[in-house]
Amino acid sequence: MRNNYRIISNREVSEGVFEMKVDAPLLVDAVLPGQFVNVYLPREDLLLPRPISICDSDMENEVLTLVYAVVGEGTLELSRLIGYGEEPTVDGVFLEIFGPHGNGFFYDNSYGPRDEVLLIGGGLGVAPLLFAARVLADGHFVADMPKKISAYLGFPAEPWYLREFEAFGVHVHAISDTIPLASSGGRVGTVVDLLNTEFDTRGLSSEAGTCALTCGPQPMMKTVASWCEELSIPLRASLEARMGCGYGACVGCSIEVKADENADGTGAGLLRRKVCVDGPVFPAEKIVW
Ligand SMILES: Cc1cc2nc3c(=O)[nH]c(=O)nc-3n(C[C@H](O)[C@H](O)[C@H](O)COP(=O)(O)OP(=O)(O)OC[C@H]3O[C@@H](n4cnc5c(N)ncnc54)[C@H](O)[C@@H]3O)c2cc1C
Ligand code: FES
């Protein structure tokens, strides 16, 4: 689905991090948590789309939310667009969006029912986990609601979106690399420090178990994967790769993943997969970190 959608608002939520809301009646009930859209900028020299994860989809109000960091020309251009809800004189700018793309976090129903789902995010990776929280909280696309949803979120500076997670009934733990927060007992550190100090391993032996979703910088996710492996917590990770077309037509985003073993223990080698169509979410045990 490739269409023009009117921008409602485009505001800075933290230094260099913007939240854009668009009127997207055709998209809101077609998207799944962990999927992304390709955003085309209204400038001919910025031809390639910019892949941005879906941060939230509010079906009731037909509003799609994207959160992005300004890192280069394209995202800088994006940050300059004005929504109709922001200035009475502005009619609103239309943005060309193509999507949804990718598989999303819940590519099968093996995540429900569960005792607890952990949402483990770092930096911009916090954004797509909010949509996962919404869906888990209302039991919309997953088999059953988990008994508990916990978020372990790490930020490079001031945290953002904590209240939005709490609004979905999520138990939020946040930490910052640079600023002591009350939610981390005044400590600074990484999300893995937070998991090591705040996560209670006592419930791990129950049958329905715990599972985890992660999104964030690759080194963070790699450490999270080791932490989960040690505790036998199944993990799904949303990967990023530099993209060209953004929808499977080139090989710009291909990566190597581990193949399944045959029953006789043979055949486990490496396979090439495209992050834009086969991912961006992969089971952590298949990822070559
Ligand atoms: C599946 C996926 C989901 C993403 N979700 C988000 C998100 O929710 N919020 C967010 O801020 N960023 C996200 N990114 C990263 C975002 O796409 C890049 O930061 C953005 O494309 C940079 O564009 P630019 O023109 O500002 O930077 P430039 O570096 O000037 O970009 C030059 C070219 O490289 C491509 N490119 C640069 N960095 C990346 C990258 N990391 N991934 C893919 N292509 C890249 C651009 O699309 C462009 O074609 C995501 C990337 C992927 C692959
Ligand atoms: S970006 Fe072209 S195939 Fe994935």
PDB file of C-alpha atoms in Angstrom, residues 49-246:
ATOM      1  CA  PRO A  49      12.903   5.571   1.060  1.00  0.00           C
ATOM      2  CA  ARG A  50      13.768   5.838   4.754  1.00  0.00           C
ATOM      3  CA  PRO A  51      12.643   2.745   6.694  1.00  0.00           C
ATOM      4  CA  ILE A  52      10.973   3.704   9.988  1.00  0.00           C
ATOM      5  CA  SER A  53       9.401   1.280  12.469  1.00  0.00           C
ATOM      6  CA  ILE A  54       5.804   1.642  13.479  1.00  0.00           C
ATOM      7  CA  CYS A  55       5.778   3.027  16.980  1.00  0.00           C
ATOM      8  CA  ASP A  56       2.028   2.878  17.478  1.00  0.00           C
ATOM      9  CA  SER A  57      -1.210   2.380  15.630  1.00  0.00           C
ATOM     10  CA  ASP A  58      -4.336   3.846  17.187  1.00  0.00           C
ATOM     11  CA  MET A  59      -7.175   2.189  15.284  1.00  0.00           C
ATOM     12  CA  GLU A  60      -9.892   4.117  17.080  1.00  0.00           C
ATOM     13  CA  ASN A  61      -8.548   7.501  15.983  1.00  0.00           C
ATOM     14  CA  GLU A  62      -6.897   6.207  12.773  1.00  0.00           C
ATOM     15  CA  VAL A  63      -3.543   7.665  13.813  1.00  0.00           C
ATOM     16  CA  LEU A  64      -0.173   6.077  13.052  1.00  0.00           C
ATOM     17  CA  THR A  65       2.864   7.150  15.098  1.00  0.00           C
ATOM     18  CA  LEU A  66       6.474   7.056  13.919  1.00  0.00           C
ATOM     19  CA  VAL A  67       9.453   7.993  16.094  1.00  0.00           C
ATOM     20  CA  TYR A  68      12.758   8.815  14.440  1.00  0.00           C
ATOM     21  CA  ALA A  69      16.150  10.298  15.194  1.00  0.00           C
ATOM     22  CA  VAL A  70      17.698  12.957  13.008  1.00  0.00           C
ATOM     23  CA  VAL A  71      20.903  11.344  11.739  1.00  0.00           C
ATOM     24  CA  GLY A  72      21.293  12.554   8.145  1.00  0.00           C
ATOM     25  CA  GLU A  73      19.763  14.538   5.282  1.00  0.00           C
ATOM     26  CA  GLY A  74      16.571  12.479   5.000  1.00  0.00           C
ATOM     27  CA  THR A  75      15.587  12.479   8.643  1.00  0.00           C
ATOM     28  CA  LEU A  76      16.531  16.171   8.917  1.00  0.00           C
ATOM     29  CA  GLU A  77      14.147  16.892   6.038  1.00  0.00           C
ATOM     30  CA  LEU A  78      11.486  14.800   7.775  1.00  0.00           C
ATOM     31  CA  SER A  79      11.871  16.811  10.971  1.00  0.00           C
ATOM     32  CA  ARG A  80      11.095  20.038   9.074  1.00  0.00           C
ATOM     33  CA  LEU A  81       7.609  18.944   7.957  1.00  0.00           C
ATOM     34  CA  ILE A  82       4.733  20.601   9.804  1.00  0.00           C
ATOM     35  CA  GLY A  83       1.469  18.977  10.846  1.00  0.00           C
ATOM     36  CA  TYR A  84      -1.984  20.527  10.592  1.00  0.00           C
ATOM     37  CA  GLY A  85      -2.526  20.242  14.319  1.00  0.00           C
ATOM     38  CA  GLU A  86       0.521  22.400  15.046  1.00  0.00           C
ATOM     39  CA  GLU A  87      -0.098  25.728  13.305  1.00  0.00           C
ATOM     40  CA  PRO A  88      -3.568  27.064  12.543  1.00  0.00           C
ATOM     41  CA  THR A  89      -2.346  28.514   9.249  1.00  0.00           C
ATOM     42  CA  VAL A  90      -0.913  25.235   8.000  1.00  0.00           C
ATOM     43  CA  ASP A  91      -3.178  22.919   6.062  1.00  0.00           C
ATOM     44  CA  GLY A  92      -0.914  19.994   6.665  1.00  0.00           C
ATOM     45  CA  VAL A  93       1.709  18.358   4.545  1.00  0.00           C
ATOM     46  CA  PHE A  94       1.144  14.977   2.927  1.00  0.00           C
ATOM     47  CA  LEU A  95       3.848  12.366   3.312  1.00  0.00           C
ATOM     48  CA  GLU A  96       4.232   9.406   0.966  1.00  0.00           C
ATOM     49  CA  ILE A  97       4.345   6.163   2.935  1.00  0.00           C
ATOM     50  CA  PHE A  98       4.680   2.627   1.580  1.00  0.00           C
ATOM     51  CA  GLY A  99       3.998  -0.337   3.810  1.00  0.00           C
ATOM     52  CA  PRO A 100       3.692  -2.124   6.057  1.00  0.00           C
ATOM     53  CA  HIS A 101       6.820  -4.195   5.424  1.00  0.00           C
ATOM     54  CA  GLY A 102       8.487  -7.068   7.248  1.00  0.00           C
ATOM     55  CA  ASN A 103       7.257  -9.808   9.528  1.00  0.00           C
ATOM     56  CA  GLY A 104       6.828  -8.126  12.927  1.00  0.00           C
ATOM     57  CA  PHE A 105       7.340  -9.515  16.437  1.00  0.00           C
ATOM     58  CA  PHE A 106       4.308 -11.831  16.431  1.00  0.00           C
ATOM     59  CA  TYR A 107       4.967 -13.729  13.201  1.00  0.00           C
ATOM     60  CA  ASP A 108       3.369 -16.783  14.787  1.00  0.00           C
ATOM     61  CA  ASN A 109       1.248 -17.338  17.855  1.00  0.00           C
ATOM     62  CA  SER A 110       3.877 -19.107  19.923  1.00  0.00           C
ATOM     63  CA  TYR A 111       4.091 -16.104  22.223  1.00  0.00           C
ATOM     64  CA  GLY A 112       0.815 -16.700  23.991  1.00  0.00           C
ATOM     65  CA  PRO A 113      -0.332 -17.579  26.534  1.00  0.00           C
ATOM     66  CA  ARG A 114       2.586 -16.483  28.664  1.00  0.00           C
ATOM     67  CA  ASP A 115       3.199 -15.541  32.261  1.00  0.00           C
ATOM     68  CA  GLU A 116       5.390 -12.607  31.432  1.00  0.00           C
ATOM     69  CA  VAL A 117       6.624 -10.836  28.311  1.00  0.00           C
ATOM     70  CA  LEU A 118       9.756  -8.705  28.588  1.00  0.00           C
ATOM     71  CA  LEU A 119      10.110  -5.732  26.247  1.00  0.00           C
ATOM     72  CA  ILE A 120      13.811  -4.852  26.225  1.00  0.00           C
ATOM     73  CA  GLY A 121      14.668  -1.670  24.345  1.00  0.00           C
ATOM     74  CA  GLY A 122      17.484   0.771  23.885  1.00  0.00           C
ATOM     75  CA  GLY A 123      17.377   4.277  22.391  1.00  0.00           C
ATOM     76  CA  LEU A 124      15.201   4.436  19.275  1.00  0.00           C
ATOM     77  CA  GLY A 125      14.469   0.714  19.726  1.00  0.00           C
ATOM     78  CA  VAL A 126      12.059   1.686  22.499  1.00  0.00           C
ATOM     79  CA  ALA A 127       9.592   2.996  19.885  1.00  0.00           C
ATOM     80  CA  PRO A 128       8.375  -0.241  18.210  1.00  0.00           C
ATOM     81  CA  LEU A 129       8.071  -1.908  21.619  1.00  0.00           C
ATOM     82  CA  LEU A 130       5.294   0.547  22.522  1.00  0.00           C
ATOM     83  CA  PHE A 131       3.105  -0.884  19.751  1.00  0.00           C
ATOM     84  CA  ALA A 132       3.969  -4.398  20.975  1.00  0.00           C
ATOM     85  CA  ALA A 133       2.833  -3.299  24.455  1.00  0.00           C
ATOM     86  CA  ARG A 134      -0.495  -2.028  23.081  1.00  0.00           C
ATOM     87  CA  VAL A 135      -1.164  -5.298  21.248  1.00  0.00           C
ATOM     88  CA  LEU A 136      -0.096  -7.502  24.159  1.00  0.00           C
ATOM     89  CA  ALA A 137      -2.232  -5.447  26.551  1.00  0.00           C
ATOM     90  CA  ASP A 138      -5.405  -5.767  24.491  1.00  0.00           C
ATOM     91  CA  GLY A 139      -4.757  -9.329  23.289  1.00  0.00           C
ATOM     92  CA  HIS A 140      -5.478  -8.235  19.734  1.00  0.00           C
ATOM     93  CA  PHE A 141      -3.100 -10.238  17.533  1.00  0.00           C
ATOM     94  CA  VAL A 142      -1.649 -12.705  20.032  1.00  0.00           C
ATOM     95  CA  ALA A 143      -3.380 -15.831  21.271  1.00  0.00           C
ATOM     96  CA  ASP A 144      -3.784 -14.713  24.897  1.00  0.00           C
ATOM     97  CA  MET A 145      -2.929 -11.800  27.079  1.00  0.00           C
ATOM     98  CA  PRO A 146       0.216 -12.392  29.157  1.00  0.00           C
ATOM     99  CA  LYS A 147      -0.275 -12.116  32.925  1.00  0.00           C
ATOM    100  CA  LYS A 148       2.436  -9.477  33.106  1.00  0.00           C
ATOM    101  CA  ILE A 149       4.209  -7.189  30.629  1.00  0.00           C
ATOM    102  CA  SER A 150       7.472  -5.622  31.766  1.00  0.00           C
ATOM    103  CA  ALA A 151       9.595  -3.105  29.911  1.00  0.00           C
ATOM    104  CA  TYR A 152      13.326  -2.656  30.514  1.00  0.00           C
ATOM    105  CA  LEU A 153      14.288   0.498  28.669  1.00  0.00           C
ATOM    106  CA  GLY A 154      17.658   2.178  28.262  1.00  0.00           C
ATOM    107  CA  PHE A 155      18.213   5.740  27.076  1.00  0.00           C
ATOM    108  CA  PRO A 156      21.340   7.712  26.168  1.00  0.00           C
ATOM    109  CA  ALA A 157      19.959  10.770  28.018  1.00  0.00           C
ATOM    110  CA  GLU A 158      16.501  11.751  29.393  1.00  0.00           C
ATOM    111  CA  PRO A 159      13.956   8.948  29.015  1.00  0.00           C
ATOM    112  CA  TRP A 160      10.821   9.417  26.945  1.00  0.00           C
ATOM    113  CA  TYR A 161       7.534   7.506  26.513  1.00  0.00           C
ATOM    114  CA  LEU A 162       7.541   5.960  30.008  1.00  0.00           C
ATOM    115  CA  ARG A 163       4.000   7.160  30.693  1.00  0.00           C
ATOM    116  CA  GLU A 164       2.842   5.820  27.325  1.00  0.00           C
ATOM    117  CA  PHE A 165       4.052   2.328  28.312  1.00  0.00           C
ATOM    118  CA  GLU A 166       2.443   2.643  31.748  1.00  0.00           C
ATOM    119  CA  ALA A 167      -0.866   3.571  30.098  1.00  0.00           C
ATOM    120  CA  PHE A 168      -0.911   0.026  28.644  1.00  0.00           C
ATOM    121  CA  GLY A 169      -0.405  -1.469  32.115  1.00  0.00           C
ATOM    122  CA  VAL A 170       3.275  -2.206  31.548  1.00  0.00           C
ATOM    123  CA  HIS A 171       5.650  -2.442  34.543  1.00  0.00           C
ATOM    124  CA  VAL A 172       8.324   0.006  33.424  1.00  0.00           C
ATOM    125  CA  HIS A 173      11.994  -0.040  34.450  1.00  0.00           C
ATOM    126  CA  ALA A 174      14.136   2.659  32.877  1.00  0.00           C
ATOM    127  CA  ILE A 175      17.779   3.578  33.006  1.00  0.00           C
ATOM    128  CA  SER A 176      19.932   6.230  31.360  1.00  0.00           C
ATOM    129  CA  ASP A 177      23.597   6.105  30.356  1.00  0.00           C
ATOM    130  CA  THR A 178      24.128   9.625  31.629  1.00  0.00           C
ATOM    131  CA  ILE A 179      21.348  10.764  33.982  1.00  0.00           C
ATOM    132  CA  PRO A 180      20.547   9.119  37.359  1.00  0.00           C
ATOM    133  CA  LEU A 181      16.829   8.189  37.348  1.00  0.00           C
ATOM    134  CA  ALA A 182      14.563   7.366  40.271  1.00  0.00           C
ATOM    135  CA  SER A 183      13.288   4.340  38.296  1.00  0.00           C
ATOM    136  CA  SER A 184      16.787   2.807  38.373  1.00  0.00           C
ATOM    137  CA  GLY A 185      17.495   3.654  42.006  1.00  0.00           C
ATOM    138  CA  GLY A 186      19.529   6.677  40.985  1.00  0.00           C
ATOM    139  CA  ARG A 187      22.013   4.574  39.036  1.00  0.00           C
ATOM    140  CA  VAL A 188      23.316   5.240  35.545  1.00  0.00           C
ATOM    141  CA  GLY A 189      24.034   2.314  33.251  1.00  0.00           C
ATOM    142  CA  THR A 190      22.782   0.041  30.521  1.00  0.00           C
ATOM    143  CA  VAL A 191      19.620  -1.919  30.059  1.00  0.00           C
ATOM    144  CA  VAL A 192      21.508  -5.119  30.913  1.00  0.00           C
ATOM    145  CA  ASP A 193      22.553  -3.565  34.263  1.00  0.00           C
ATOM    146  CA  LEU A 194      18.855  -2.944  34.789  1.00  0.00           C
ATOM    147  CA  LEU A 195      17.919  -6.542  33.926  1.00  0.00           C
ATOM    148  CA  ASN A 196      20.629  -7.866  36.246  1.00  0.00           C
ATOM    149  CA  THR A 197      19.427  -5.794  39.184  1.00  0.00           C
ATOM    150  CA  GLU A 198      15.648  -5.538  38.660  1.00  0.00           C
ATOM    151  CA  PHE A 199      14.565  -8.780  36.986  1.00  0.00           C
ATOM    152  CA  ASP A 200      13.336 -11.384  39.417  1.00  0.00           C
ATOM    153  CA  THR A 201      14.389 -14.842  38.148  1.00  0.00           C
ATOM    154  CA  ARG A 202      12.192 -16.731  40.651  1.00  0.00           C
ATOM    155  CA  GLY A 203       9.199 -17.087  38.283  1.00  0.00           C
ATOM    156  CA  LEU A 204      11.255 -18.594  35.474  1.00  0.00           C
ATOM    157  CA  SER A 205      10.519 -22.225  36.196  1.00  0.00           C
ATOM    158  CA  SER A 206       6.733 -21.950  35.638  1.00  0.00           C
ATOM    159  CA  GLU A 207       5.247 -23.786  32.658  1.00  0.00           C
ATOM    160  CA  ALA A 208       3.880 -20.889  30.634  1.00  0.00           C
ATOM    161  CA  GLY A 209       7.183 -19.112  31.103  1.00  0.00           C
ATOM    162  CA  THR A 210       8.703 -15.848  30.128  1.00  0.00           C
ATOM    163  CA  CYS A 211       9.625 -14.631  26.674  1.00  0.00           C
ATOM    164  CA  ALA A 212      11.251 -11.466  25.426  1.00  0.00           C
ATOM    165  CA  LEU A 213      11.295  -9.043  22.514  1.00  0.00           C
ATOM    166  CA  THR A 214      14.158  -6.663  21.910  1.00  0.00           C
ATOM    167  CA  CYS A 215      14.987  -3.705  19.696  1.00  0.00           C
ATOM    168  CA  GLY A 216      17.901  -1.308  19.936  1.00  0.00           C
ATOM    169  CA  PRO A 217      21.556  -0.949  19.019  1.00  0.00           C
ATOM    170  CA  GLN A 218      23.116  -4.222  17.826  1.00  0.00           C
ATOM    171  CA  PRO A 219      25.725  -4.487  20.665  1.00  0.00           C
ATOM    172  CA  MET A 220      22.949  -4.028  23.226  1.00  0.00           C
ATOM    173  CA  MET A 221      20.794  -6.726  21.602  1.00  0.00           C
ATOM    174  CA  LYS A 222      23.765  -9.091  21.459  1.00  0.00           C
ATOM    175  CA  THR A 223      24.279  -8.721  25.221  1.00  0.00           C
ATOM    176  CA  VAL A 224      20.538  -9.115  25.804  1.00  0.00           C
ATOM    177  CA  ALA A 225      20.636 -12.316  23.705  1.00  0.00           C
ATOM    178  CA  SER A 226      23.386 -13.787  25.945  1.00  0.00           C
ATOM    179  CA  TRP A 227      21.449 -12.794  29.062  1.00  0.00           C
ATOM    180  CA  CYS A 228      18.281 -14.467  27.734  1.00  0.00           C
ATOM    181  CA  GLU A 229      20.172 -17.576  26.615  1.00  0.00           C
ATOM    182  CA  GLU A 230      21.641 -18.018  30.078  1.00  0.00           C
ATOM    183  CA  LEU A 231      18.158 -17.919  31.606  1.00  0.00           C
ATOM    184  CA  SER A 232      16.534 -19.974  28.782  1.00  0.00           C
ATOM    185  CA  ILE A 233      14.207 -17.107  27.871  1.00  0.00           C
ATOM    186  CA  PRO A 234      13.179 -17.248  24.190  1.00  0.00           C
ATOM    187  CA  LEU A 235      13.988 -13.949  22.515  1.00  0.00           C
ATOM    188  CA  ARG A 236      13.034 -12.257  19.259  1.00  0.00           C
ATOM    189  CA  ALA A 237      15.199  -9.378  18.062  1.00  0.00           C
ATOM    190  CA  SER A 238      14.419  -6.651  15.545  1.00  0.00           C
ATOM    191  CA  LEU A 239      17.480  -6.065  13.372  1.00  0.00           C
ATOM    192  CA  GLU A 240      18.496  -3.028  11.382  1.00  0.00           C
ATOM    193  CA  ALA A 241      20.394  -3.122   8.098  1.00  0.00           C
ATOM    194  CA  ARG A 242      21.225  -0.396   5.651  1.00  0.00           C
ATOM    195  CA  MET A 243      18.500  -0.601   3.032  1.00  0.00           C
ATOM    196  CA  GLY A 244      18.104   0.220  -0.650  1.00  0.00           C
ATOM    197  CA  CYS A 245      14.614  -0.432  -2.029  1.00  0.00           C
ATOM    198  CA  GLY A 246      13.133  -1.381   1.358  1.00  0.00           C
TER     199      GLY A 246
END
